[in-house]
Coordinates of C-alpha atoms and ligand atoms in Angstrom, one line a residue:
M1 CA 103.3 237.2 156.7
K2 CA 102.2 235.7 153.4
F3 CA 104.1 233.0 151.6
E4 CA 104.0 232.0 148.0
E5 CA 104.8 228.5 146.7
S6 CA 107.9 228.3 144.6
K7 CA 107.6 228.6 140.8
V8 CA 108.3 224.9 140.5
L9 CA 105.4 224.0 142.8
Q10 CA 103.1 226.4 141.1
H11 CA 103.7 224.4 137.9
L12 CA 102.8 221.1 139.4
P13 CA 100.0 219.4 137.5
K14 CA 96.4 219.7 138.8
Q15 CA 95.1 216.5 140.4
F16 CA 92.5 215.4 137.8
F17 CA 91.1 212.8 140.1
A18 CA 90.5 215.2 143.0
N19 CA 87.6 216.5 141.0
L20 CA 86.2 213.0 140.4
V21 CA 86.4 212.2 144.2
A22 CA 84.6 215.5 144.9
K23 CA 81.8 214.6 142.4
V24 CA 81.4 211.1 143.9
N25 CA 81.3 212.4 147.5
A26 CA 78.7 215.0 146.5
K27 CA 76.5 212.3 144.9
A28 CA 76.9 210.0 148.0
A29 CA 76.1 213.0 150.3
S30 CA 72.9 213.5 148.3
G31 CA 71.8 210.1 149.6
A32 CA 72.6 208.0 146.5
D33 CA 73.9 204.5 146.9
V34 CA 77.0 205.0 144.8
I35 CA 78.8 202.0 143.4
N36 CA 82.4 203.2 143.2
L37 CA 84.3 201.7 140.3
G38 CA 86.5 204.7 139.9
Q39 CA 89.3 204.0 142.4
G40 CA 92.5 202.1 142.2
N41 CA 93.1 201.3 145.9
P42 CA 93.6 197.6 146.7
D43 CA 90.7 196.5 148.9
Q44 CA 92.0 193.3 150.4
P45 CA 93.9 193.1 153.7
T46 CA 97.7 192.5 153.9
P47 CA 98.3 188.8 154.3
E48 CA 98.5 187.8 158.0
F49 CA 102.0 186.4 157.9
I50 CA 103.3 189.9 156.7
V51 CA 101.4 191.7 159.5
K52 CA 102.8 189.2 162.0
A53 CA 106.4 189.8 160.7
M54 CA 105.8 193.5 161.1
Q55 CA 104.4 193.1 164.7
E56 CA 107.5 191.0 165.6
A57 CA 109.8 193.6 164.0
T58 CA 108.3 196.5 165.9
A59 CA 109.0 194.7 169.1
D60 CA 112.7 194.5 168.3
P61 CA 114.6 197.6 169.5
E62 CA 117.1 197.1 166.7
D63 CA 114.3 198.0 164.3
H64 CA 113.8 201.4 166.1
K65 CA 117.1 202.8 165.1
Y66 CA 117.9 204.8 161.9
S67 CA 118.0 202.4 158.9
L68 CA 121.2 202.5 156.8
F69 CA 120.7 205.3 154.4
R70 CA 120.3 203.1 151.4
G71 CA 118.1 200.5 153.1
M72 CA 118.8 197.2 154.9
P73 CA 121.1 194.8 153.1
R74 CA 118.7 191.9 153.9
L75 CA 115.9 193.7 152.0
K76 CA 118.1 194.4 149.0
Q77 CA 119.2 190.7 149.1
A78 CA 115.5 189.6 149.3
A79 CA 114.7 191.8 146.2
A80 CA 117.6 190.3 144.3
D81 CA 116.5 186.7 145.3
F82 CA 112.9 187.5 144.4
Y83 CA 114.0 188.6 140.8
K84 CA 116.2 185.5 140.5
R85 CA 113.5 183.1 141.7
E86 CA 110.5 184.7 139.9
Y87 CA 112.2 185.9 136.6
G88 CA 115.6 184.3 136.4
V89 CA 117.2 187.7 136.6
D90 CA 120.6 188.1 138.3
L91 CA 121.1 191.3 140.3
D92 CA 123.9 192.6 142.5
P93 CA 122.0 193.6 145.7
E94 CA 124.3 196.5 146.5
K95 CA 124.7 198.1 143.0
E96 CA 121.6 197.1 141.2
V97 CA 118.8 197.4 143.8
A98 CA 117.5 200.6 145.4
I99 CA 114.9 200.6 148.2
L100 CA 111.9 203.0 147.6
G101 CA 109.3 204.3 150.0
G102 CA 106.7 203.1 147.4
S103 CA 107.4 203.1 143.7
K104 CA 105.7 206.5 143.3
I105 CA 108.7 208.1 145.0
G106 CA 111.2 206.5 142.6
L107 CA 109.1 207.4 139.6
V108 CA 108.7 211.0 140.7
E109 CA 112.3 211.6 141.8
L110 CA 113.9 209.8 138.8
P111 CA 113.7 212.7 136.3
F112 CA 115.3 215.0 138.9
A113 CA 118.0 212.4 139.6
L114 CA 118.9 211.7 136.0
L115 CA 118.0 214.8 133.9
N116 CA 118.8 218.5 133.7
P117 CA 116.1 221.2 133.4
G118 CA 115.1 221.4 129.7
D119 CA 116.0 217.8 128.9
T120 CA 113.3 215.7 127.1
M121 CA 111.5 212.7 128.5
L122 CA 108.9 210.4 126.9
L123 CA 105.8 209.3 128.8
P124 CA 103.0 207.0 127.7
D125 CA 99.6 208.6 126.9
P126 CA 97.4 207.3 128.5
G127 CA 99.5 206.8 131.6
Y128 CA 99.7 207.0 135.4
P129 CA 99.2 210.7 136.2
D130 CA 101.9 210.9 138.9
Y131 CA 104.6 210.6 136.3
L132 CA 103.7 214.2 135.4
S133 CA 104.7 215.3 138.9
G134 CA 108.3 214.2 138.3
V135 CA 108.3 216.1 135.0
A136 CA 107.2 219.3 136.7
L137 CA 109.6 219.0 139.7
A138 CA 112.6 218.3 137.4
Q139 CA 111.5 221.1 135.0
V140 CA 112.1 218.8 132.0
K141 CA 110.4 218.8 128.7
L142 CA 107.6 216.3 128.2
E143 CA 106.9 214.4 125.0
L144 CA 104.0 211.9 124.9
M145 CA 103.9 208.6 123.2
S146 CA 100.4 208.1 122.1
L147 CA 99.1 204.5 122.7
S148 CA 96.1 203.0 121.0
P149 CA 94.0 199.9 121.1
E150 CA 94.9 199.1 117.5
K151 CA 98.5 198.7 118.7
Q152 CA 97.6 196.9 121.9
Y153 CA 98.6 200.1 123.8
L154 CA 102.3 199.5 123.1
P155 CA 104.3 202.5 121.8
D156 CA 105.2 202.4 118.1
Y157 CA 108.8 203.7 118.2
Q158 CA 108.8 204.1 114.4
Q159 CA 105.9 206.6 114.6
L160 CA 107.7 208.9 117.0
D161 CA 109.0 212.2 115.6
P162 CA 112.8 211.6 114.8
K163 CA 113.6 215.0 116.3
V164 CA 111.9 214.1 119.6
V165 CA 113.7 210.8 119.6
E166 CA 117.0 212.4 119.1
Q167 CA 116.4 214.7 122.1
A168 CA 114.8 212.2 124.4
K169 CA 117.0 211.0 127.4
L170 CA 114.5 209.0 129.4
M171 CA 111.4 207.0 128.7
Y172 CA 108.7 205.5 131.0
L173 CA 106.8 202.3 130.3
N174 CA 104.1 200.6 132.4
Y175 CA 103.1 197.0 131.8
P176 CA 100.7 195.5 133.0
N177 CA 99.3 198.9 132.2
N178 CA 97.3 201.3 134.3
P179 CA 94.7 202.3 133.0
T180 CA 94.2 199.9 130.0
G181 CA 95.2 196.5 131.5
A182 CA 97.5 196.0 128.4
V183 CA 100.5 193.7 128.8
A184 CA 103.9 193.8 127.1
T185 CA 105.4 191.0 125.0
P186 CA 109.0 189.8 125.1
E187 CA 109.3 191.0 121.4
F188 CA 108.2 194.5 122.4
Y189 CA 110.8 194.6 125.1
E190 CA 113.5 193.4 122.7
D191 CA 112.5 196.3 120.3
T192 CA 112.6 198.7 123.3
V193 CA 116.2 197.7 124.2
K194 CA 117.2 198.1 120.6
F195 CA 115.5 201.5 120.3
A196 CA 117.0 202.7 123.6
K197 CA 120.5 201.6 122.7
E198 CA 120.3 203.2 119.2
H199 CA 119.2 206.6 120.6
H200 CA 120.8 206.5 124.1
I201 CA 117.5 206.7 126.0
G202 CA 117.2 205.4 129.5
V203 CA 114.2 203.1 130.1
V204 CA 112.1 203.0 133.3
Q205 CA 109.6 200.2 133.2
D206 CA 107.0 200.6 136.0
F207 CA 106.1 197.0 137.1
A208 CA 103.6 198.0 139.7
Y209 CA 101.1 195.3 138.5
G210 CA 103.8 192.8 137.7
A211 CA 102.2 190.1 139.7
I212 CA 98.8 190.4 138.2
G213 CA 98.3 188.6 134.9
F214 CA 95.1 187.0 133.6
D215 CA 94.2 183.8 131.8
G216 CA 97.3 181.9 133.2
K217 CA 99.7 184.3 131.5
R218 CA 102.4 185.7 133.8
P219 CA 103.5 189.2 132.9
V220 CA 107.2 189.3 131.8
S221 CA 109.8 191.5 133.5
F222 CA 111.6 194.0 131.3
L223 CA 114.8 192.8 132.9
Q224 CA 114.3 189.3 131.4
T225 CA 115.1 190.9 128.0
P226 CA 118.8 190.5 126.9
G227 CA 120.6 193.9 127.3
A228 CA 117.8 195.5 129.4
K229 CA 120.1 196.2 132.3
E230 CA 122.4 198.2 130.0
V231 CA 119.6 200.6 129.2
G232 CA 117.2 200.8 132.1
I233 CA 115.6 199.8 135.3
E234 CA 112.3 198.3 136.5
T235 CA 110.4 199.6 139.5
Y236 CA 108.5 197.1 141.7
T237 CA 106.1 197.7 144.6
L238 CA 104.7 195.6 147.4
S239 CA 101.5 197.8 147.3
K240 CA 99.6 195.7 144.8
S241 CA 101.1 192.2 145.1
Y242 CA 100.7 192.0 148.9
N243 CA 98.0 194.6 149.5
M244 CA 100.5 196.9 151.3
A245 CA 99.6 200.2 149.6
G246 CA 99.6 202.1 152.9
W247 CA 102.9 200.6 154.0
R248 CA 105.0 202.5 151.4
V249 CA 107.6 200.0 150.2
G250 CA 109.0 199.1 146.9
F251 CA 112.3 199.0 145.0
A252 CA 114.0 199.7 141.7
V253 CA 116.3 197.1 140.0
G254 CA 118.6 197.2 137.0
N255 CA 121.1 199.6 135.5
P256 CA 123.7 200.4 138.2
D257 CA 124.2 204.1 137.1
M258 CA 120.5 204.7 137.4
I259 CA 120.3 202.9 140.7
E260 CA 123.2 205.0 142.0
A261 CA 121.4 208.2 140.9
I262 CA 118.3 207.1 142.9
N263 CA 120.4 206.2 145.9
L264 CA 122.2 209.5 145.8
I265 CA 119.1 211.7 145.7
Q266 CA 117.6 209.6 148.5
D267 CA 120.7 210.0 150.6
H268 CA 119.7 213.7 150.7
L269 CA 115.9 213.2 151.0
F270 CA 115.3 210.3 153.4
V271 CA 116.9 207.9 155.8
S272 CA 115.4 204.9 154.0
L273 CA 112.3 203.3 155.6
F274 CA 111.3 202.3 159.1
P275 CA 113.4 199.1 159.6
A276 CA 110.3 197.1 160.7
I277 CA 108.6 197.8 157.4
Q278 CA 111.8 196.6 155.6
D279 CA 111.7 193.4 157.7
A280 CA 108.0 192.8 156.8
A281 CA 108.9 193.4 153.2
V282 CA 111.6 190.7 153.4
A283 CA 109.0 188.3 154.8
A284 CA 106.7 189.1 151.8
L285 CA 109.4 188.7 149.2
D286 CA 110.9 185.5 150.7
S287 CA 107.5 183.8 151.1
D288 CA 106.2 181.0 148.9
Q289 CA 104.0 183.6 147.0
S290 CA 100.8 181.5 147.6
S291 CA 99.1 184.7 148.9
V292 CA 99.9 186.3 145.5
K293 CA 98.4 183.3 143.6
S294 CA 95.1 183.6 145.6
L295 CA 95.0 187.4 145.0
V296 CA 95.5 186.9 141.2
A297 CA 92.7 184.3 141.2
L298 CA 90.4 186.8 143.0
Y299 CA 91.1 189.6 140.4
Q300 CA 90.7 187.1 137.6
K301 CA 87.3 186.1 139.0
R302 CA 86.3 189.8 139.4
R303 CA 87.4 190.6 135.8
D304 CA 85.4 187.6 134.5
D305 CA 82.3 188.6 136.6
F306 CA 82.5 192.2 135.4
Y307 CA 83.0 191.3 131.8
A308 CA 80.0 188.9 131.9
A309 CA 77.8 191.5 133.5
A310 CA 78.9 194.2 131.0
R311 CA 78.4 191.9 128.0
K312 CA 74.8 191.2 129.2
I313 CA 74.0 194.8 128.5
G314 CA 76.0 194.9 125.2
W315 CA 79.0 196.7 126.6
E316 CA 82.1 195.0 125.1
P317 CA 85.3 195.5 127.0
Y318 CA 88.8 196.1 125.7
P319 CA 90.4 192.7 126.7
S320 CA 92.6 193.3 129.7
G321 CA 95.7 191.0 130.2
G322 CA 96.7 192.2 133.7
A323 CA 96.5 194.8 136.4
F324 CA 93.2 195.2 138.2
Y325 CA 91.2 197.3 135.8
A326 CA 88.7 196.9 133.0
W327 CA 89.0 199.4 130.1
M328 CA 85.6 200.1 128.8
P329 CA 84.6 201.9 125.6
V330 CA 82.4 205.0 125.7
P331 CA 79.2 204.9 123.5
K332 CA 79.0 207.1 120.5
G333 CA 78.0 210.7 121.1
Y334 CA 79.8 211.1 124.5
T335 CA 83.3 212.1 125.5
S336 CA 84.7 209.9 128.3
E337 CA 84.1 212.7 130.9
E338 CA 80.5 213.2 129.7
F339 CA 79.9 209.5 129.9
A340 CA 81.4 209.2 133.4
D341 CA 79.3 212.1 134.6
L342 CA 76.2 210.6 133.1
L343 CA 76.9 207.2 134.8
L344 CA 77.3 209.0 138.1
D345 CA 74.3 211.2 137.7
K346 CA 71.8 208.7 136.3
A347 CA 73.0 205.3 137.6
A348 CA 75.0 206.3 140.7
V349 CA 78.0 204.4 139.3
A350 CA 81.4 206.0 139.4
V351 CA 84.1 205.2 136.8
A352 CA 87.3 207.1 135.9
P353 CA 87.2 208.9 132.6
G354 CA 90.0 207.8 130.3
T355 CA 91.1 211.4 129.7
G356 CA 92.2 211.6 133.3
F357 CA 95.2 209.5 132.1
G358 CA 95.8 211.6 129.0
K359 CA 94.3 212.7 125.7
S360 CA 94.7 209.3 124.2
G361 CA 92.4 207.9 126.9
E362 CA 89.5 209.5 125.2
G363 CA 86.8 207.1 124.2
F364 CA 87.2 204.9 127.3
V365 CA 86.6 204.8 131.0
R366 CA 88.5 202.8 133.6
V367 CA 86.7 200.4 135.9
G368 CA 88.5 199.2 139.1
L369 CA 88.1 195.5 139.9
L370 CA 88.1 196.3 143.5
I371 CA 84.7 195.2 144.7
D372 CA 82.9 191.8 144.5
E373 CA 79.8 190.4 142.9
P374 CA 76.9 191.0 143.1
K375 CA 77.9 194.7 142.9
F376 CA 79.2 194.4 139.3
T377 CA 75.9 192.9 138.1
E378 CA 74.0 195.7 139.9
A379 CA 76.3 198.4 138.4
C380 CA 75.8 197.0 134.9
E381 CA 72.1 196.6 135.4
R382 CA 71.8 200.2 136.4
I383 CA 73.9 201.2 133.4
G384 CA 71.8 198.9 131.1
K385 CA 68.7 200.8 132.0
L386 CA 70.1 203.9 130.3
N387 CA 69.9 202.1 127.0
L388 CA 73.2 203.4 125.7
F389 CA 74.6 200.2 124.0
Ligands
LIG1 C1 101.0 202.4 137.3 C2 101.3 202.7 138.7 N1 102.6 202.9 139.1 C3 103.0 203.2 140.3 C4 102.0 203.3 141.3 C5 102.5 203.7 142.7 O1 102.5 202.6 143.6 P1 103.2 202.7 145.0 O2 103.7 204.1 145.2 O3 102.2 202.4 146.0 O4 104.3 201.7 144.9 C6 100.7 203.1 141.0 C7 99.6 203.1 142.1 O5 98.5 203.2 141.9 C8 100.3 202.8 139.7 O6 99.1 202.6 139.4

């Protein structure tokens, strides 16, 4: 028998970065010593106290049972306490917190949970490619908000087509931003709440890199904005702050109707997470956050090391305020994909072309700050020899 995928699955977006990975692997297989700056996978180990908490939890038979469908109350309480302590935001742990098996799950299932087929949603361009999976699965109409360096990669709501704004029901934001490293300001979030209320648009702010801000500036939470909870939610993940990307744990916080929609869809899809992972997540969130401070200092050093090496060859970065990426301009005469191909081919340095994140990523490539010196210097020296800047 032969089986065909459903029409919905046939319309899933193609994985742009699968192609990049194949190119990098082929180059490495040819014997080249590739410096891979193309990835976004945290390279540091999970802090030991979290691993220990997990080891102890796995020894507890209580943690081997089904979790409560909507997650363990102590994890929801820990998420609420974390937001109160870190951002001064009050949350009802039962009504305003939803546990997620990684924030990707929440971001992909949300359009399905909140919209009907044919409804319109707004996504940032450039943006995290997995948002598009949610658009395809929910069969909703996508409209892009083009972001530009001139406007600090923040959407200009006045520039959006009024017809699109009228139809839009949901909007995603992501600050600190992947891929650009841009950060949001409190004023921008105030405008966002105003815009969302005026046009009845739900806001989902993806705070995956919330812990990672540079130059002593802590990224603000959307929920710190007066009125934010009336219009939207924020998704948070333990993947980046605590190097727990493989553990798959995060949460969404904010508007109770949106939280209920997430919980309802998840009642049908999952039985929450392995309780031991939830206990380890409680240990992470309840901790004194000194591991996060050290991690941010490491990314800051890497960003500074990479910028210094790039500037030495005349390659001036777009200034990144957070996340763990450098957003680097492409020299004249190349598209971002051509430039990325050239760097891989001639310098054995892999970077992610900006267009992998959307049309408005043209003119830039993304560098992951996920290796240490002296590799940045070596990568930039190799690129410098191509005399492109
Ligand atoms: C912008 C952004 N959002 C969400 C995620 C998903 O993170 P996770 O599913 O590990 O919580 C990522 C991961 O790379 C990301 O870059």
